[in-house]
XYZ file of N, CA and C in Angstrom:
549
model
N -26.884 31.791 -24.914
C -25.959 30.129 -25.441
C -24.739 30.303 -25.596
N -24.327 30.224 -25.056
C -22.366 30.870 -26.182
C -21.469 30.078 -26.690
N -23.295 28.839 -26.825
C -21.708 26.948 -28.100
C -23.237 27.095 -28.934
N -24.754 27.434 -29.005
C -26.139 27.741 -29.955
C -26.196 26.449 -29.509
N -27.062 26.476 -30.327
C -28.585 24.971 -29.739
C -28.306 24.184 -30.137
N -27.359 24.491 -31.495
C -27.555 23.054 -32.248
C -26.281 21.965 -31.043
N -25.231 23.505 -30.707
C -23.927 22.212 -30.211
C -23.954 22.147 -28.504
N -25.741 22.986 -28.050
C -25.445 21.844 -26.834
C -26.824 20.880 -27.100
N -27.295 20.624 -28.506
C -28.063 19.148 -28.299
C -26.603 18.203 -28.602
N -25.730 18.254 -28.875
C -23.928 17.316 -29.124
C -23.583 17.799 -27.682
N -23.697 18.728 -27.293
C -22.993 18.500 -25.811
C -23.633 17.829 -25.064
N -25.288 17.337 -24.925
C -25.628 17.120 -23.574
C -25.355 15.249 -24.727
N -25.726 14.812 -25.205
C -25.212 13.212 -25.861
C -24.141 13.541 -25.572
N -23.351 14.197 -26.068
C -21.937 14.013 -25.460
C -21.615 13.499 -24.195
N -22.023 14.346 -22.836
C -22.220 14.406 -22.011
C -22.836 12.715 -21.242
N -23.597 12.412 -22.383
C -24.576 11.122 -22.363
C -24.378 10.066 -22.593
N -23.385 10.354 -22.863
C -21.948 8.859 -23.664
C -21.205 8.920 -22.892
N -20.418 9.980 -22.604
C -20.028 9.732 -20.925
C -19.987 9.199 -19.963
N -21.445 9.150 -19.583
C -21.794 8.730 -17.808
C -21.997 7.440 -18.062
N -22.793 6.822 -19.735
C -22.433 5.516 -20.315
C -20.945 4.513 -19.543
N -20.170 5.160 -20.366
C -18.839 4.367 -20.647
C -18.320 4.684 -18.675
N -18.689 5.579 -18.082
C -17.695 5.943 -17.291
C -18.569 4.976 -16.247
N -20.021 4.961 -16.823
C -20.659 3.092 -15.517
C -20.322 1.972 -15.900
N -19.993 2.372 -17.159
C -20.041 0.854 -17.558
C -18.668 0.393 -17.032
N -16.754 1.247 -17.698
C -16.108 0.794 -16.624
C -15.321 1.107 -15.303
N -16.952 1.880 -14.768
C -16.366 1.507 -13.393
C -17.100 0.961 -12.547
N -17.422 0.198 -12.148
C -17.410 -1.464 -11.149
C -17.096 -2.099 -10.883
N -17.676 -2.339 -9.972
C -17.207 -2.865 -8.311
C -17.032 -4.884 -9.268
N -15.625 -5.664 -9.117
C -15.564 -6.528 -9.212
C -16.053 -7.664 -8.268
N -16.117 -9.281 -8.887
C -17.362 -9.417 -7.159
C -15.288 -9.571 -6.397
N -14.337 -9.929 -6.662
C -13.606 -9.945 -5.699
C -14.026 -9.070 -4.836
N -14.377 -7.402 -5.544
C -14.132 -6.607 -4.507
C -15.064 -6.893 -3.463
N -16.375 -6.991 -3.957
C -17.580 -7.047 -3.746
C -17.850 -7.804 -2.990
N -17.101 -9.447 -2.715
C -16.887 -10.015 -1.670
C -16.210 -9.446 0.126
N -15.053 -8.518 -0.767
C -14.155 -8.252 0.220
C -15.080 -7.253 1.034
N -15.878 -6.706 0.263
C -17.022 -5.617 1.290
C -17.683 -6.389 2.040
N -18.259 -7.954 1.684
C -18.736 -8.043 2.330
C -18.729 -8.888 3.470
N -17.102 -9.577 3.250
C -17.056 -9.812 4.427
C -15.769 -8.840 5.615
N -15.316 -8.291 5.496
C -15.529 -6.684 6.218
C -16.463 -5.985 6.793
N -17.521 -5.976 6.047
C -18.553 -5.402 6.556
C -19.766 -6.602 8.112
N -19.305 -7.218 6.985
C -20.015 -8.821 8.392
C -18.806 -8.479 9.595
N -16.692 -8.338 9.490
C -16.468 -8.519 10.887
C -16.448 -6.197 10.892
N -16.549 -5.635 11.267
C -15.966 -4.713 11.148
C -17.008 -2.952 10.502
N -17.574 -2.802 11.542
C -18.515 -1.097 11.150
C -17.958 -0.648 10.510
N -18.363 0.195 9.146
C -17.926 0.507 8.137
C -18.325 1.746 7.375
N -17.462 2.547 7.638
C -17.409 4.106 6.926
C -17.472 4.358 4.952
N -18.064 5.187 4.455
C -17.884 6.149 3.247
C -17.844 7.063 3.946
N -16.847 7.883 3.459
C -16.411 9.561 3.193
C -15.776 9.632 1.497
N -16.753 10.187 1.313
C -16.050 11.005 0.107
C -16.030 12.634 -0.310
N -15.467 12.967 -0.612
C -15.226 14.443 -1.679
C -16.718 14.410 -2.880
N -16.803 15.421 -2.146
C -17.638 15.913 -4.076
C -19.070 16.485 -3.953
N -19.588 16.583 -4.874
C -20.866 17.410 -5.498
C -22.019 15.867 -4.457
N -22.604 16.870 -4.555
C -23.919 15.261 -3.436
C -24.494 14.777 -4.039
N -24.827 15.583 -5.337
C -25.649 14.397 -6.750
C -24.237 13.527 -7.507
N -23.204 14.140 -7.814
C -22.717 12.822 -8.335
C -22.305 11.473 -7.777
N -21.728 12.541 -6.541
C -21.157 11.252 -5.509
C -22.123 9.694 -4.894
N -23.605 11.051 -4.958
C -24.478 9.901 -4.578
C -25.011 9.166 -5.702
N -24.661 9.996 -6.716
C -24.569 8.660 -8.391
C -24.348 7.473 -7.894
N -22.680 7.927 -7.877
C -21.846 6.789 -8.060
C -22.330 5.580 -7.031
N -22.081 5.831 -5.433
C -23.222 4.879 -5.124
C -24.037 4.475 -5.049
N -25.039 4.736 -5.885
C -26.479 4.454 -6.199
C -25.723 3.157 -7.495
N -24.944 3.557 -8.406
C -24.853 3.074 -9.631
C -24.445 1.443 -9.619
N -22.587 2.352 -8.028
C -21.872 0.783 -8.171
C -22.678 -0.044 -7.313
N -24.015 0.201 -6.422
C -24.377 -0.617 -4.989
C -24.067 -0.806 -4.308
N -23.574 0.025 -3.702
C -22.597 -0.493 -2.098
C -23.203 -0.220 -1.356
N -24.399 0.643 -0.539
C -25.194 1.163 0.218
C -24.802 0.903 1.316
N -25.578 -1.018 0.822
C -25.558 -2.481 1.311
C -24.065 -2.576 2.214
N -23.264 -2.223 1.714
C -21.699 -2.723 3.152
C -21.257 -1.579 3.890
N -22.037 -0.549 3.976
C -21.926 0.329 4.136
C -22.812 0.748 6.088
N -22.597 1.048 6.862
C -23.052 1.268 8.368
C -23.124 2.697 8.126
N -22.546 3.949 7.045
C -22.452 5.210 7.097
C -21.867 5.759 5.377
N -22.635 6.700 5.276
C -22.140 7.134 4.304
C -22.657 9.198 4.412
N -20.973 9.017 4.084
C -21.218 10.569 4.311
C -20.574 11.223 3.100
N -20.957 12.118 2.281
C -20.369 12.955 1.213
C -20.414 14.232 1.684
N -19.386 14.950 1.199
C -18.642 16.151 1.269
C -19.397 16.714 0.869
N -20.390 16.880 0.214
C -21.246 17.978 -0.336
C -22.556 18.463 0.165
N -22.531 17.022 1.025
C -23.932 17.101 2.383
C -23.540 18.606 4.140
N -22.240 18.335 3.276
C -21.748 18.869 4.685
C -20.915 20.319 4.392
N -20.543 20.679 6.056
C -19.345 22.000 6.154
C -18.774 21.000 5.595
N -18.128 20.585 6.053
C -16.779 20.200 5.563
C -16.477 19.307 4.395
N -14.719 19.266 3.886
C -14.517 18.047 3.379
C -13.116 17.501 3.543
N -13.046 16.093 3.310
C -11.519 16.496 3.773
C -10.416 16.482 3.376
N -9.365 17.102 3.906
C -8.774 16.487 5.239
C -9.512 17.056 6.221
N -10.218 17.999 6.277
C -10.879 18.899 7.761
C -10.753 17.552 8.641
N -10.717 17.641 9.979
C -10.895 16.601 11.141
C -12.242 16.561 10.965
N -13.237 17.617 10.995
C -14.949 17.841 11.195
C -15.573 16.074 10.345
N -14.967 16.232 9.662
C -15.803 15.731 8.890
C -15.809 13.627 9.197
N -14.403 13.941 9.972
C -13.645 12.299 9.786
C -14.532 11.690 11.790
N -14.765 13.010 12.319
C -15.141 13.233 13.383
C -16.252 13.151 14.134
N -17.387 13.388 12.981
C -18.685 13.502 12.753
C -19.008 11.905 11.955
N -18.225 11.701 11.556
C -18.818 10.483 11.218
C -18.478 8.925 12.359
N -17.525 9.741 13.712
C -17.459 8.963 14.278
C -18.470 9.176 15.084
N -18.357 10.208 15.096
C -19.476 10.505 16.587
C -21.217 9.663 16.457
N -21.717 9.951 15.158
C -22.532 8.865 14.422
C -22.520 7.337 14.660
N -21.479 7.340 14.386
C -21.154 5.296 14.720
C -21.149 5.575 16.109
N -20.463 6.402 16.871
C -20.350 6.264 18.912
C -18.975 5.564 19.139
N -18.784 5.875 18.170
C -16.605 5.337 17.685
C -15.937 6.208 18.530
N -15.017 6.017 19.292
C -13.891 6.861 19.589
C -13.136 6.716 18.017
N -12.594 8.267 18.114
C -11.425 8.131 16.557
C -10.210 7.064 17.024
N -9.530 7.302 18.130
C -8.596 5.809 18.300
C -9.096 4.544 17.958
N -9.881 4.240 17.595
C -10.410 3.361 17.431
C -10.704 2.735 15.971
N -10.291 3.873 15.380
C -10.135 4.170 14.159
C -9.392 3.504 13.047
N -9.076 2.988 11.894
C -8.577 2.330 10.861
C -9.154 3.388 9.639
N -8.293 4.360 8.834
C -8.730 5.391 7.183
C -8.018 4.449 6.608
N -9.020 4.107 5.559
C -7.941 3.613 4.574
C -8.463 4.299 3.055
N -7.913 4.645 2.694
C -8.168 5.988 1.555
C -6.807 5.506 0.439
N -7.049 6.774 -0.801
C -6.499 6.342 -1.902
C -5.098 7.830 -2.471
N -6.305 8.444 -1.371
C -5.202 10.154 -1.149
C -4.054 10.663 -0.324
N -2.636 10.419 -0.783
C -2.140 11.227 0.636
C -2.648 12.588 1.091
N -3.158 13.062 -0.087
C -3.822 14.842 0.612
C -4.706 14.638 1.005
N -5.687 13.750 0.795
C -7.316 14.447 1.637
C -7.438 12.985 2.843
N -7.290 11.905 2.132
C -7.656 10.901 3.055
C -6.706 10.329 4.199
N -5.522 10.078 3.983
C -4.108 10.231 4.612
C -3.547 11.550 6.495
N -4.112 12.627 5.273
C -3.336 13.812 5.799
C -4.990 13.681 6.856
N -6.172 13.357 6.438
C -7.371 13.808 7.260
C -7.026 12.965 8.908
N -6.959 11.654 8.590
C -6.489 10.666 9.097
C -6.066 11.311 10.412
N -4.348 11.779 9.760
C -4.136 11.744 11.401
C -4.338 13.159 12.014
N -5.364 14.602 10.592
C -5.480 16.014 11.552
C -6.486 15.171 12.868
N -7.277 14.611 12.574
C -8.339 14.069 13.449
C -7.941 13.089 14.414
N -6.619 12.470 14.271
C -6.023 11.397 15.437
C -6.417 10.146 15.426
N -6.570 9.792 14.016
C -7.934 8.139 13.880
C -6.696 7.030 14.642
N -6.890 6.094 14.459
C -5.859 4.672 14.769
C -4.991 4.011 14.262
N -5.367 4.912 13.097
C -4.063 4.564 11.575
C -4.752 4.724 10.627
N -3.768 4.425 9.572
C -3.924 4.796 7.950
C -4.130 4.257 7.033
N -4.412 3.842 6.623
C -3.930 2.441 5.009
C -3.765 3.359 3.671
N -2.947 3.453 3.263
C -2.865 4.237 2.182
C -2.840 2.914 0.441
N -3.391 2.943 -0.639
C -4.071 2.609 -1.406
C -2.847 3.991 -2.823
N -1.942 3.288 -2.850
C -1.459 4.626 -3.940
C -2.445 3.990 -5.616
N -2.428 5.089 -5.913
C -3.156 4.680 -7.447
C -1.507 5.045 -8.544
N -1.842 4.613 -9.575
C -1.197 4.600 -10.921
C 0.232 4.962 -10.250
N 0.822 3.699 -9.610
C 1.842 3.751 -9.130
C 2.708 4.746 -8.208
N 1.516 5.939 -8.097
C 2.476 6.531 -6.595
C 3.629 6.259 -5.577
N 4.704 7.446 -5.860
C 5.395 7.166 -4.797
C 4.302 7.863 -3.691
N 5.510 7.547 -2.571
C 5.480 8.429 -0.900
C 6.148 9.372 -1.353
N 6.106 10.638 -1.502
C 7.372 11.239 -1.559
C 8.066 12.135 -0.020
N 8.709 12.527 0.502
C 9.427 13.078 1.334
C 8.570 13.997 2.165
N 7.930 14.973 2.060
C 6.830 15.958 2.513
C 5.463 15.254 2.085
N 5.469 13.723 2.045
C 4.037 14.017 1.818
C 3.377 13.411 3.099
N 1.830 13.224 3.545
C 1.327 12.815 4.622
C 2.553 10.886 5.022
N 2.334 10.806 5.660
C 2.855 9.305 6.527
C 2.332 8.805 6.344
N 1.236 7.575 5.741
C 0.490 6.478 6.045
C 1.253 5.310 7.375
N 0.372 4.932 7.940
C 1.003 3.689 8.988
C 1.131 2.262 8.331
N 0.215 2.329 6.698
C 0.338 1.443 5.946
C 0.112 1.069 4.999
N 0.704 0.619 3.707
C 0.891 0.610 2.576
C 0.157 -0.366 1.129
N -0.753 -1.207 1.213
C -0.708 -2.198 0.389
C -0.907 -2.082 -1.013
N -0.839 -2.884 -1.701
C -0.598 -2.715 -3.417
C -1.792 -2.876 -4.304
N -3.036 -3.568 -3.427
C -3.991 -3.927 -3.778
C -4.895 -4.209 -2.356
N -5.888 -3.882 -2.799
C -7.052 -3.087 -2.583
C -7.619 -4.625 -1.386
N -7.679 -6.088 -2.168
C -7.402 -7.616 -1.854
C -7.050 -7.120 -0.953
N -5.554 -6.713 -0.965
C -4.701 -7.047 0.425
C -5.528 -6.646 1.828
N -6.396 -6.231 1.818
C -6.804 -5.220 2.733
C -7.478 -6.437 3.973
N -8.114 -6.966 3.473
C -8.879 -8.446 4.384
C -7.720 -9.051 5.716
N -6.499 -9.778 4.959
C -4.806 -9.863 5.354
C -4.924 -8.530 6.991
N -4.920 -7.561 6.286
C -3.934 -5.968 6.837
C -4.311 -5.828 8.182
N -6.583 -6.262 7.461
C -6.928 -5.831 9.304
C -6.781 -7.149 9.803
N -6.901 -8.241 9.853
C -6.751 -9.606 10.992
C -4.885 -8.960 11.266
N -3.583 -8.648 11.176
C -2.340 -8.452 11.321
C -2.936 -6.915 12.457
N -3.139 -6.008 12.291
C -3.754 -4.533 12.560
C -4.284 -4.824 13.759
N -5.596 -5.854 13.827
C -5.957 -6.238 14.967
C -5.180 -7.107 16.325
N -4.976 -8.173 15.527
C -2.923 -8.663 16.245
C -2.890 -7.618 17.377
N -1.577 -6.617 16.596
C -1.109 -5.488 16.451
C -1.997 -4.486 17.344
N -3.134 -4.379 17.384
C -3.358 -3.343 18.227
C -5.317 -3.873 18.920
N -5.544 -4.361 19.430
C -6.148 -4.526 20.220
C -7.581 -2.832 19.597
N -8.711 -3.366 19.455
C -9.639 -2.660 19.778
C -10.366 -1.602 18.193
N -9.557 -1.734 16.854
C -10.023 -1.195 15.662
C -11.475 -1.627 14.780
N -12.086 -0.793 15.615
C -13.136 -1.370 14.837
C -13.695 -0.973 14.070
N -13.701 0.056 13.049
C -13.884 0.982 12.677
C -13.151 1.424 10.827
N -13.456 0.994 9.905
C -12.974 1.439 8.918
C -14.081 2.546 8.089
N -12.742 4.508 7.585
C -13.426 4.676 6.634
C -13.007 4.194 5.835
N -13.449 4.396 4.480
C -13.343 4.162 3.226
C -13.430 5.085 2.245
N -12.855 4.940 1.146
C -13.073 6.139 0.174
C -13.691 5.580 -1.518
N -14.279 5.738 -1.930
C -14.939 5.479 -3.509
C -14.862 6.439 -4.469
N -13.448 6.015 -5.127
C -12.502 7.205 -5.962
C -12.895 6.155 -7.653
N -12.434 6.280 -8.533
C -11.958 5.807 -9.561
C -10.774 6.572 -10.207
N -9.985 5.920 -10.657
C -9.081 6.211 -11.875
C -9.392 7.743 -12.193
N -10.803 7.438 -12.834
C -10.787 8.848 -13.926
C -11.283 9.752 -13.863
N -11.132 9.943 -11.972
C -11.780 11.753 -11.673
C -11.022 11.502 -10.675
N -11.097 12.804 -10.422
C -10.268 13.710 -9.188
C -11.630 14.630 -8.045
N -11.322 15.256 -7.531
C -11.668 15.591 -6.427
C -12.564 16.947 -6.439
N -11.190 17.529 -7.676
C -11.532 18.456 -8.268
C -12.530 19.355 -9.461
N -13.168 17.798 -9.831
C -14.227 17.426 -11.008
C -15.812 17.291 -10.689
N -15.346 16.889 -8.921
C -16.736 17.280 -8.203
C -17.461 16.124 -8.328
N -16.308 14.806 -8.165
C -17.250 13.972 -8.404
C -15.976 12.578 -7.881
């Protein structure tokens, strides 16, 4: 063992402490829980998330969000990950929905929005994290919201603008992780 047995014990303790803190601060507020309930009452909801199977399912379970989604796909369980169009099309297939009926909601331009465009989904909504700005070369979302709580109002407007939207893809991410760390 490269770090030696005493340090290995410390690393296990540190990792457990990190996990405890992560799940203490990664939580869903009552407002977001209400939003998910409202959306799940009105739409078919799917969650597609990149990462290792164990890490992503652990997040889903710790956040207790399974009841809000009709389908959850984790890239670690599949041969593709976002932005590959097949992961989006697989969700459409499972839910018997046409891609043009889908609204993708995501926080990453390079995976969520690009995947939406590549899959020819009906619309994409970007929720930028950490005041991220849309660059000239970035994939262009159809809509941008500054707060996730704005989603319900925007969906009502989209339904008026374009009839036939019945499915939203969401992405579970926390600002402390990125896809490269397998979370």
